Short mmCIF file of C-alpha atoms and ligand atoms in Angstrom, two decimals:
data_model
loop_
_atom_site.label_atom_id
_atom_site.label_comp_id
_atom_site.label_asym_id
_atom_site.label_seq_id
_atom_site.Cartn_x
_atom_site.Cartn_y
_atom_site.Cartn_z
CA UNK A 117 15.31 12.84 -9.01
CA UNK A 118 16.95 9.61 -7.68
CA UNK A 119 16.77 6.05 -8.82
CA UNK A 120 17.32 2.88 -7.18
CA UNK A 121 19.68 0.35 -9.67
CA UNK A 122 19.51 -3.43 -7.96
CA UNK A 123 21.46 -6.52 -9.40
CA UNK A 124 19.22 -9.07 -8.39
CA UNK A 125 19.97 -12.66 -6.83
CA UNK A 126 22.50 -11.66 -4.46
CA UNK A 127 21.79 -13.42 -1.31
CA UNK A 128 21.01 -11.30 1.49
CA UNK A 129 23.26 -12.17 4.76
CA UNK A 130 24.20 -10.95 8.23
CA UNK A 131 22.03 -8.40 9.79
CA UNK A 132 19.90 -5.47 9.10
CA UNK A 133 19.15 -2.53 11.82
CA UNK A 134 15.65 -1.15 12.14
CA UNK A 135 15.17 2.37 12.36
CA UNK A 136 12.95 4.34 14.40
CA UNK A 137 8.89 4.33 13.64
CA UNK A 138 8.00 7.45 11.14
CA UNK A 139 4.36 6.35 12.44
CA UNK A 140 4.88 6.60 16.04
CA UNK A 141 6.82 9.67 15.60
CA UNK A 142 4.60 11.92 13.68
CA UNK A 143 1.96 12.06 16.82
CA UNK A 144 4.80 12.26 19.26
CA UNK A 145 5.89 15.10 17.39
CA UNK A 146 2.11 16.97 17.33
CA UNK A 147 1.87 16.41 21.04
CA UNK A 148 5.30 18.23 21.55
CA UNK A 149 2.96 21.41 20.99
CA UNK A 150 0.76 20.55 23.67
CA UNK A 151 3.56 21.35 26.76
CA UNK A 152 4.99 24.83 26.68
CA UNK A 153 8.66 24.24 26.91
CA UNK A 154 11.37 21.64 25.39
CA UNK A 155 10.10 17.98 24.17
CA UNK A 156 13.21 15.70 23.65
CA UNK A 157 12.29 12.55 21.42
CA UNK A 158 14.78 9.66 21.03
CA UNK A 159 15.02 7.72 18.04
CA UNK A 160 13.87 9.51 15.60
CA UNK A 161 14.22 8.44 12.07
CA UNK A 162 15.37 10.59 9.49
CA UNK A 163 13.22 10.74 6.99
CA UNK A 164 11.24 13.09 4.24
CA UNK A 165 8.00 12.89 5.92
CA UNK A 166 9.87 13.58 9.66
CA UNK A 167 11.56 16.63 8.12
CA UNK A 168 8.16 17.64 6.18
CA UNK A 169 6.50 17.25 9.39
CA UNK A 170 9.30 19.23 11.23
CA UNK A 171 8.68 22.46 9.14
CA UNK A 172 4.66 22.21 9.73
CA UNK A 173 5.72 22.36 13.39
CA UNK A 174 7.93 25.46 12.84
CA UNK A 175 5.26 27.16 10.99
CA UNK A 176 3.08 27.61 13.81
CA UNK A 177 6.11 29.10 15.89
CA UNK A 178 7.52 25.93 17.22
CA UNK A 179 11.76 25.53 17.17
CA UNK A 180 12.33 21.95 15.62
CA UNK A 181 15.90 21.01 15.90
CA UNK A 182 16.73 17.38 14.72
CA UNK A 183 20.21 16.16 15.92
CA UNK A 184 20.48 12.84 12.83
CA UNK A 185 23.78 11.84 14.11
CA UNK A 186 21.93 10.53 17.25
CA UNK A 187 18.28 10.46 16.08
CA UNK A 188 17.20 12.74 18.57
CA UNK A 189 14.94 15.97 18.03
CA UNK A 190 13.99 18.70 20.19
CA UNK A 191 10.65 20.97 20.03
CA UNK A 192 10.88 24.05 21.99
CA UNK A 193 6.95 25.14 21.61
CA UNK A 194 7.33 27.71 24.00
CA UNK A 195 5.67 29.92 21.52
CA UNK A 196 2.87 28.88 19.32
CA UNK A 197 1.26 31.56 18.15
CA UNK A 198 0.17 30.76 14.51
CA UNK A 199 -2.13 28.29 14.53
CA UNK A 200 -2.23 27.19 10.80
CA UNK A 201 -0.97 24.26 8.92
CA UNK A 202 -0.90 25.18 4.86
CA UNK A 203 -2.01 23.46 1.93
CA UNK A 204 1.56 23.50 0.59
CA UNK A 205 2.59 20.90 3.39
CA UNK A 206 -0.52 19.10 4.40
CA UNK A 207 -0.70 17.71 0.22
CA UNK A 208 2.62 16.40 0.95
CA UNK A 209 1.71 14.63 4.24
CA UNK A 210 -1.61 13.50 5.35
CA UNK A 211 -0.02 13.04 8.89
CA UNK A 212 0.11 17.03 9.10
CA UNK A 213 -3.84 16.97 9.98
CA UNK A 214 -2.22 15.85 13.74
CA UNK A 215 -2.24 19.76 13.87
CA UNK A 216 -5.75 20.10 13.84
CA UNK A 217 -6.13 18.21 17.26
CA UNK A 218 -2.69 19.92 18.34
CA UNK A 219 -3.26 23.10 17.63
CA UNK A 220 -6.92 22.91 18.96
CA UNK A 221 -5.64 21.79 22.39
CA UNK A 222 -2.80 24.21 22.70
CA UNK A 223 -4.44 27.78 21.27
CA UNK A 224 -8.01 27.03 20.96
CA UNK A 225 -8.01 27.53 17.50
CA UNK A 226 -6.63 25.90 14.24
CA UNK A 227 -6.65 26.57 10.71
CA UNK A 228 -5.42 23.52 8.75
CA UNK A 229 -5.44 22.57 4.79
CA UNK A 230 -7.68 19.60 3.93
CA UNK A 231 -5.15 16.99 3.23
CA UNK A 232 -7.30 15.64 0.03
CA UNK A 233 -6.68 12.59 -2.00
CA UNK A 234 -3.72 10.19 -1.81
CA UNK A 235 -2.29 7.69 -4.43
CA UNK A 236 -4.25 4.64 -3.67
CA UNK A 237 -8.19 6.30 -2.77
CA UNK A 238 -9.82 9.27 -0.97
CA UNK A 239 -8.86 8.57 2.42
CA UNK A 240 -10.89 10.64 3.74
CA UNK A 241 -10.82 12.57 6.85
CA UNK A 242 -14.31 12.78 8.19
CA UNK A 243 -13.70 10.57 11.64
CA UNK A 244 -11.10 13.77 12.73
CA UNK A 245 -13.48 16.21 11.97
CA UNK A 246 -16.42 14.58 13.57
CA UNK A 247 -14.85 13.28 16.12
CA UNK A 248 -13.43 16.80 17.37
CA UNK A 249 -17.11 18.69 16.80
CA UNK A 250 -18.36 16.23 19.73
CA UNK A 251 -15.78 17.60 21.48
CA UNK A 252 -17.41 21.12 21.16
CA UNK A 253 -14.95 22.28 18.51
CA UNK A 254 -16.88 24.94 16.01
CA UNK A 255 -15.52 23.93 12.68
CA UNK A 256 -16.00 25.85 9.21
CA UNK A 257 -15.07 24.87 5.66
CA UNK A 258 -13.06 27.98 4.40
CA UNK A 259 -10.79 27.99 1.01
CA UNK A 260 -9.97 24.16 1.33
CA UNK A 261 -9.21 25.02 4.99
CA UNK A 262 -10.41 23.44 8.33
CA UNK A 263 -11.54 26.37 10.63
CA UNK A 264 -11.46 24.94 14.06
CA UNK A 265 -12.04 27.25 17.32
CA UNK A 266 -12.72 26.22 20.96
CA UNK A 267 -15.63 28.25 22.38
CA UNK A 268 -14.25 30.26 25.27
CA UNK A 269 -10.68 29.48 24.43
CA UNK A 270 -10.98 26.04 25.68
CA UNK A 271 -12.93 22.56 24.21
CA UNK A 272 -15.31 21.10 26.47
CA UNK A 273 -14.63 17.27 26.00
CA UNK A 274 -17.17 15.04 24.87
CA UNK A 275 -17.83 11.44 23.38
CA UNK A 276 -17.85 10.06 19.82
CA UNK A 277 -17.47 6.61 18.22
CA UNK A 278 -15.21 5.79 15.27
CA UNK A 279 -16.51 3.60 13.04
CA UNK A 280 -14.15 2.41 11.40
CA UNK A 281 -11.81 2.70 14.10
CA UNK A 282 -8.85 4.87 12.89
CA UNK A 283 -5.57 5.37 13.87
CA UNK A 284 -5.35 9.08 12.63
CA UNK A 285 -8.79 10.14 14.02
CA UNK A 286 -8.18 8.22 17.75
CA UNK A 287 -4.85 10.65 17.67
CA UNK A 288 -6.11 13.63 16.83
CA UNK A 289 -9.11 13.41 18.68
CA UNK A 290 -6.95 12.48 21.78
CA UNK A 291 -4.64 15.46 21.35
CA UNK A 292 -7.38 17.67 21.34
CA UNK A 293 -9.24 16.07 24.15
CA UNK A 294 -5.73 16.40 26.27
CA UNK A 295 -6.42 20.00 27.79
CA UNK A 296 -9.93 20.16 27.40
CA UNK A 297 -12.14 21.25 30.13
CA UNK A 298 -14.20 18.10 31.32
CA UNK A 299 -13.70 14.56 29.89
CA UNK A 300 -13.93 12.48 26.77
CA UNK A 301 -14.25 9.46 25.62
CA UNK A 302 -13.28 7.84 21.98
CA UNK A 303 -15.22 4.56 21.79
CA UNK A 304 -13.77 1.77 19.03
CA UNK A 305 -10.91 3.87 19.03
CA UNK A 306 -7.38 2.16 17.52
CA UNK A 307 -4.81 0.48 19.82
CA UNK A 308 -2.23 0.27 16.97
CA UNK A 309 1.00 -0.09 18.87
CA UNK A 310 1.34 3.84 17.49
CA UNK A 311 -1.14 4.42 19.25
CA UNK A 312 -0.45 3.01 22.74
CA UNK A 313 3.10 4.62 22.35
CA UNK A 314 1.57 7.92 22.02
CA UNK A 315 -1.02 7.66 24.72
CA UNK A 316 2.08 6.72 26.88
CA UNK A 317 3.95 9.57 25.90
CA UNK A 318 0.50 11.91 26.57
CA UNK A 319 0.16 10.24 30.00
CA UNK A 320 3.87 10.95 30.62
CA UNK A 321 2.96 15.04 30.17
CA UNK A 322 0.52 14.90 32.65
CA UNK A 323 -2.31 13.56 30.17
CA UNK A 324 -5.02 11.80 32.59
CA UNK A 325 -5.79 8.91 29.95
CA UNK A 326 -7.83 5.41 31.04
CA UNK A 327 -8.34 2.33 28.64
CA UNK A 328 -4.99 2.72 27.02
CA UNK A 329 -4.86 -0.20 24.76
CA UNK A 330 -8.35 -0.95 24.67
CA UNK A 331 -11.04 -0.36 22.56
CA UNK A 332 -12.61 2.37 24.59
CA UNK A 333 -10.39 5.38 25.59
CA UNK A 334 -10.91 8.26 28.26
CA UNK A 335 -9.21 11.18 28.39
CA UNK A 336 -10.36 13.47 31.19
CA UNK A 337 -8.92 16.95 30.28
CA UNK A 338 -5.71 19.05 32.56
CA UNK A 339 -5.21 22.28 32.23
CA UNK A 340 -1.61 22.22 30.68
CA UNK A 341 0.89 19.41 30.00
CA UNK A 342 4.46 19.36 30.53
CA UNK A 343 7.45 18.47 28.19
CA UNK A 344 9.22 15.22 28.43
CA UNK A 345 11.88 13.42 27.14
CA UNK A 346 10.60 9.84 25.47
CA UNK A 347 12.21 7.31 23.17
CA UNK A 348 10.07 6.52 20.09
CA UNK A 349 9.72 2.82 19.12
CA UNK A 350 11.10 0.99 16.61
CA UNK A 351 9.64 0.96 13.12
CA UNK A 352 7.03 -2.14 12.95
CA UNK A 353 6.57 -2.04 9.32
CA UNK A 354 10.44 -1.68 8.53
CA UNK A 355 10.72 -4.98 10.69
CA UNK A 356 7.97 -6.54 8.83
CA UNK A 357 9.29 -5.55 5.23
CA UNK A 358 13.36 -6.79 6.37
CA UNK A 359 11.79 -10.06 7.35
CA UNK A 360 9.47 -10.83 4.18
CA UNK A 361 13.33 -9.44 2.56
CA UNK A 362 15.06 -12.00 4.53
CA UNK A 363 12.39 -14.83 3.56
CA UNK A 364 12.72 -14.00 -0.24
CA UNK A 365 16.69 -13.45 -0.30
CA UNK A 366 18.19 -15.10 2.54
CA UNK A 367 19.96 -18.26 2.32
CA UNK A 368 18.43 -21.25 3.17
CA UNK A 369 19.79 -22.58 6.77
CA UNK A 370 21.25 -19.13 7.06
CA UNK A 371 19.63 -16.50 9.52
CA UNK A 372 19.49 -13.06 8.84
CA UNK A 373 19.35 -10.84 12.32
CA UNK A 374 17.17 -8.02 12.56
CA UNK A 375 18.16 -5.92 14.99
CA UNK A 376 16.65 -2.84 16.94
CA UNK A 377 13.58 -4.20 16.88
CA UNK A 378 10.21 -4.28 18.90
CA UNK A 379 8.48 -7.94 17.60
CA UNK A 380 5.87 -7.29 19.99
CA UNK A 381 4.50 -4.75 17.82
CA UNK A 382 4.21 -6.20 14.84
CA UNK A 383 0.72 -8.53 15.55
CA UNK A 384 0.11 -11.95 16.00
CA UNK A 385 -1.60 -12.21 12.19
CA UNK A 386 1.51 -11.50 10.51
CA UNK A 387 4.09 -13.76 12.53
CA UNK A 388 1.37 -16.40 11.80
CA UNK A 389 1.22 -16.13 8.35
CA UNK A 390 4.75 -15.51 8.15
CA UNK A 391 5.40 -18.58 9.99
CA UNK A 392 3.68 -20.46 7.76
CA UNK A 393 5.24 -19.45 4.75
CA UNK A 394 7.92 -22.26 5.77
CA UNK A 395 10.61 -19.33 7.29
CA UNK A 396 11.72 -19.84 10.43
CA UNK A 397 11.97 -16.72 12.59
CA UNK A 398 13.26 -16.36 16.11
CA UNK A 399 11.93 -14.26 17.93
CA UNK A 400 13.94 -12.30 21.14
CA UNK A 401 13.27 -9.30 22.84
CA UNK A 402 14.82 -6.59 20.68
CA UNK A 403 15.68 -8.78 17.14
CA UNK A 404 14.39 -11.32 14.87
CA UNK A 405 16.47 -13.95 13.34
CA UNK A 406 14.67 -15.23 9.76
CA UNK A 407 15.78 -18.46 8.04
CA UNK A 408 14.78 -18.68 4.87
CA UNK A 409 13.34 -22.06 3.98
CA UNK A 410 14.29 -24.36 0.59
CA UNK A 411 10.54 -23.88 -1.05
CA UNK A 412 8.58 -20.67 0.42
CA UNK A 413 4.73 -21.84 0.61
CA UNK A 414 2.07 -19.58 -0.47
CA UNK A 415 -0.17 -17.93 2.25
CA UNK A 416 -3.10 -16.08 1.82
CA UNK A 417 -3.38 -13.04 4.14
CA UNK A 418 -6.62 -10.78 4.75
CA UNK A 419 -5.36 -6.82 6.46
CA UNK A 420 -7.10 -5.91 9.19
CA UNK A 421 -6.75 -3.31 11.89
CA UNK A 422 -4.32 -4.39 15.21
CA UNK A 423 -3.35 -7.32 15.73
CA UNK A 424 -4.47 -7.99 12.35
CA UNK A 425 -1.87 -8.26 9.00
CA UNK A 426 -1.15 -4.48 8.69
CA UNK A 427 -2.11 -3.06 5.09
CA UNK A 428 1.11 -1.46 5.39
CA UNK A 429 3.01 -5.00 4.79
CA UNK A 430 0.61 -6.29 2.40
CA UNK A 431 2.52 -4.80 -0.81
CA UNK A 432 5.43 -6.90 0.41
CA UNK A 433 3.69 -10.00 0.95
CA UNK A 434 2.40 -10.28 -2.73
CA UNK A 435 6.24 -10.34 -3.84
CA UNK A 436 6.89 -12.78 -1.26
CA UNK A 437 3.89 -14.78 -2.61
CA UNK A 438 5.30 -14.20 -6.18
CA UNK A 439 8.26 -16.52 -4.88
CA UNK A 440 6.08 -19.31 -3.35
CA UNK A 441 5.28 -22.23 -4.86
CA UNK A 442 1.40 -22.08 -5.70
CA UNK A 443 -1.48 -19.74 -6.07
CA UNK A 444 -2.60 -17.28 -2.96
CA UNK A 445 -4.15 -14.38 -2.43
CA UNK A 446 -4.14 -10.57 -0.52
CA UNK A 447 -6.85 -8.97 0.73
CA UNK A 448 -7.02 -5.27 1.95
CA UNK A 449 -10.11 -4.37 4.06
CA UNK A 450 -8.60 -1.41 5.29
CA UNK A 451 -7.85 0.06 1.80
CA UNK A 452 -9.66 -1.75 -0.73
CA UNK A 453 -7.74 -0.28 -4.15
CA UNK A 454 -3.97 0.05 -3.00
CA UNK A 455 -2.36 -2.00 -5.79
CA UNK A 456 -0.81 0.57 -7.68
CA UNK A 457 2.10 -1.88 -7.66
CA UNK A 458 0.66 -5.08 -9.39
CA UNK A 459 1.36 -3.74 -12.83
CA UNK A 460 4.94 -2.71 -11.95
CA UNK A 461 5.35 -6.32 -10.15
CA UNK A 462 4.37 -7.50 -13.57
CA UNK A 463 6.13 -6.00 -15.58
CA UNK A 464 9.10 -7.87 -13.45
CA UNK A 465 7.49 -11.11 -14.73
CA UNK A 466 5.19 -11.65 -11.78
CA UNK A 467 1.20 -12.79 -12.51
CA UNK A 468 -0.81 -10.91 -10.48
CA UNK A 469 -4.17 -10.28 -10.85
CA UNK A 470 -6.35 -7.38 -8.96
CA UNK A 471 -10.19 -8.12 -8.55
CA UNK A 472 -12.01 -5.92 -5.92
CA UNK A 473 -10.02 -5.99 -3.11
CA UNK A 474 -8.04 -9.10 -3.49
CA UNK A 475 -4.70 -9.48 -5.94
CA UNK A 476 -4.58 -13.29 -6.75
CA UNK A 477 -1.07 -14.31 -7.21
CA UNK A 478 0.31 -17.34 -8.93
CA UNK A 479 4.12 -18.00 -8.01
CA UNK A 480 6.91 -19.90 -8.29
CA UNK A 481 7.99 -18.09 -12.05
CA UNK A 482 11.00 -16.20 -12.96
CA UNK A 483 11.18 -12.30 -12.11
CA UNK A 484 13.47 -10.48 -14.48
CA UNK A 485 14.48 -6.53 -13.88
CA UNK A 486 13.00 -4.09 -15.81
CA UNK A 487 12.57 -0.45 -14.90
CA UNK A 488 9.46 0.32 -12.45
CA UNK A 489 8.25 2.91 -11.08
CA UNK A 490 7.03 3.73 -7.67
CA UNK A 491 3.98 5.18 -6.99
CA UNK A 492 3.58 5.40 -2.96
CA UNK A 493 5.64 4.48 -0.12
CA UNK A 494 4.97 0.78 0.28
CA UNK A 495 4.70 -0.03 -3.22
CA UNK A 496 7.98 1.75 -3.78
CA UNK A 497 10.02 -1.14 -1.17
CA UNK A 498 8.05 -4.05 -2.99
CA UNK A 499 9.46 -2.85 -6.07
CA UNK A 500 13.07 -3.03 -4.23
CA UNK A 501 11.98 -6.57 -2.51
CA UNK A 502 11.35 -8.05 -6.04
CA UNK A 503 14.25 -6.43 -7.79
CA UNK A 504 16.58 -8.26 -5.63
CA UNK A 505 15.09 -11.48 -6.35
CA UNK A 506 14.96 -10.74 -10.20
CA UNK A 507 17.09 -12.14 -12.71
CA UNK A 508 19.38 -9.10 -13.90
CA UNK A 509 19.10 -5.31 -13.20
CA UNK A 510 16.06 -2.99 -12.23
CA UNK A 511 15.63 0.11 -11.78
CA UNK A 512 13.12 1.60 -9.26
CA UNK A 513 12.13 5.11 -10.58
CA UNK A 514 10.61 8.24 -8.14
CA UNK A 515 12.44 6.75 -5.10
CA UNK A 516 11.36 9.61 -3.25
CA UNK A 517 8.07 7.95 -2.28
CA UNK A 518 10.65 5.21 -0.30
CA UNK A 519 12.85 8.12 1.25
CA UNK A 520 9.54 9.05 2.72
CA UNK A 521 9.95 6.62 5.00
CA UNK A 522 12.68 3.97 4.63
CA UNK A 523 16.01 5.35 6.34
CA UNK A 524 19.13 4.83 4.41
CA UNK A 525 17.54 1.29 2.96
CA UNK A 526 20.32 1.15 0.28
CA UNK A 527 23.26 1.35 2.41
CA UNK A 528 21.35 -1.12 5.22
CA UNK A 529 20.91 -3.65 2.16
CA UNK A 530 24.50 -3.04 0.29
CA UNK A 531 25.86 -3.82 4.45
CA UNK A 532 24.14 -7.04 4.09
CA UNK A 533 25.11 -8.11 0.77
CA UNK A 534 22.79 -6.50 -1.65
CA UNK A 535 24.34 -4.98 -4.90
CA UNK A 536 22.37 -1.64 -4.90
CA UNK A 537 22.97 1.67 -5.54
CA UNK A 538 20.98 5.20 -5.60
CA UNK A 539 22.16 7.20 -8.63
CA UNK A 540 20.99 10.78 -10.59
CA UNK A 541 18.27 10.19 -13.07
CA UNK A 542 16.88 12.84 -15.50
CA UNK A 543 12.94 11.02 -15.76
CA UNK A 544 12.32 14.04 -18.62
CA UNK A 545 15.05 13.08 -20.71
CA UNK A 546 13.98 11.96 -24.18
CA UNK A 547 15.41 8.64 -25.58
CA UNK A 548 17.66 9.51 -28.28
CA UNK A 549 16.48 8.28 -31.95
CA UNK A 550 18.25 5.19 -33.38
CA UNK A 551 21.11 6.63 -35.71
CA UNK A 552 20.30 5.42 -40.00
C1 UD1 B 93 -2.64 5.09 9.32
C2 UD1 B 93 -0.86 4.86 8.96
C3 UD1 B 93 -0.89 4.45 7.74
C4 UD1 B 93 -1.94 3.12 7.69
C5 UD1 B 93 -3.06 3.22 8.40
C6 UD1 B 93 -3.99 1.93 8.92
C7 UD1 B 93 -0.01 6.98 9.94
C8 UD1 B 93 0.71 8.37 9.52
N1 UD1 B 93 -0.65 6.28 8.68
O1 UD1 B 93 -3.15 5.58 8.31
O2 UD1 B 93 0.49 4.20 7.26
O3 UD1 B 93 -1.65 2.31 6.57
O4 UD1 B 93 -2.86 3.88 9.35
O5 UD1 B 93 -3.07 1.05 9.40
O6 UD1 B 93 0.15 6.81 11.18
N2 UD1 B 93 -11.36 6.52 7.63
C9 UD1 B 93 -12.40 6.91 6.94
N3 UD1 B 93 -12.33 8.24 7.82
C10 UD1 B 93 -11.20 9.06 8.88
C11 UD1 B 93 -10.23 8.58 9.21
C12 UD1 B 93 -10.06 6.71 8.17
O7 UD1 B 93 -13.22 6.72 6.62
O8 UD1 B 93 -11.91 10.15 9.02
C13 UD1 B 93 -11.27 5.20 7.27
C14 UD1 B 93 -9.75 4.72 6.08
O9 UD1 B 93 -10.62 5.39 4.74
C15 UD1 B 93 -9.89 3.36 6.37
C16 UD1 B 93 -9.58 3.12 7.83
O10 UD1 B 93 -10.51 4.59 8.64
O11 UD1 B 93 -10.56 3.00 5.44
C17 UD1 B 93 -8.39 3.06 8.75
O12 UD1 B 93 -7.52 4.48 8.43
P1 UD1 B 93 -6.68 5.05 9.35
O13 UD1 B 93 -6.36 3.92 10.86
O14 UD1 B 93 -7.47 6.29 9.68
O15 UD1 B 93 -5.59 5.50 8.45
P2 UD1 B 93 -4.45 6.37 9.00
O16 UD1 B 93 -4.46 6.89 10.31
O17 UD1 B 93 -4.76 7.66 7.38
#
């Protein structure tokens, strides 16, 4: 197991490139299974979650070839003959549950492990299952697996209203509906950029969709889809994370440039809150330039579905608030108990208190380096951000969480002036007793 060692208080300077989006690439990979042939995806990040999902696709019979140098991936789905997603992989990454819709759409049957809990809460998949049932699938639960069958080999199609709106369920239902015999409708569909990109890819593959990017998504089933070449979008959460990094660790008056980005995907609420902190951001077509202010203002945020403030950026926002002059709150309405990073940030000297689904942060206290432990993907990057502004040395442990979703993070930060190093670490080694 590795850890990151960060010498704090080094200024962030120059530029940071944004990698391809993890959450947008995963549904594109699932969609490739619907086409008999070779799909090529471009701008695919090299990440643990992407590798895990590539393996899930291979179990079903697909041949998946990543080309990490060019960030391409080819998926040959000519032979999908084992419609199953095993527990060993689904438990590692919940998005593997996309196999339910993809395999049903391609093979008319699927056996997919239920994902179980997650580090910060139950995260149910009831909407995925009920939505797919509404399309005509027969569903049984067997030994922790969802076993789904399309009577007669193809789903009929149908309507389903998502309550609450769900990114994953919208994608899963659309995957199953694209090759149904009839039409389907998803009401209160998610309109996150990842969903919109995925729908555009499906359309390019020959699917018939109406209402892309609106709350009512209609899908007229077609017999089969064709393979395509598709460019994955930049990671909006990585962009937001880097904007926060530049605001807290940049040199006031000196812009930091974030490149290969798609600023439109961040949503209005994040940009608005960011500007109210006093940080200056200049938004270009594929870049953002952030200039840190002399003093950060405390700005309270509440997460919401797109274009609301992304829940995937709330942990990082807490670190920004810890640097601000005054108190403010972070409220998560999407995942009400996603706060495992708070006790770790407090070990560094932050003053943050959780009450219900809100964290109150009293800013302006000096952070001091310590050993801290990652508990999930976004929590881990918030600890890296905190280490960058803390006095002295911070050790961030269990960074396998970070490696799920941030590509070469330490290399990118080191190129921009941060003193950060990945070192091997034996978490189970016992401290030596003091010699008498
Ligand atoms: C996706 C993202 C994740 C992000 C989240 C919210 C991926 C791989 N993951 O997760 O990073 O934090 O969107 O933007 O893209 N819900 C149910 N029943 C269901 C499904 C969801 O009640 O069957 C609830 C959830 O508990 C949550 C809300 O719906 O409160 C939204 O979750 P959802 O949009 O489904 O998140 P994911 O797709 O799992």
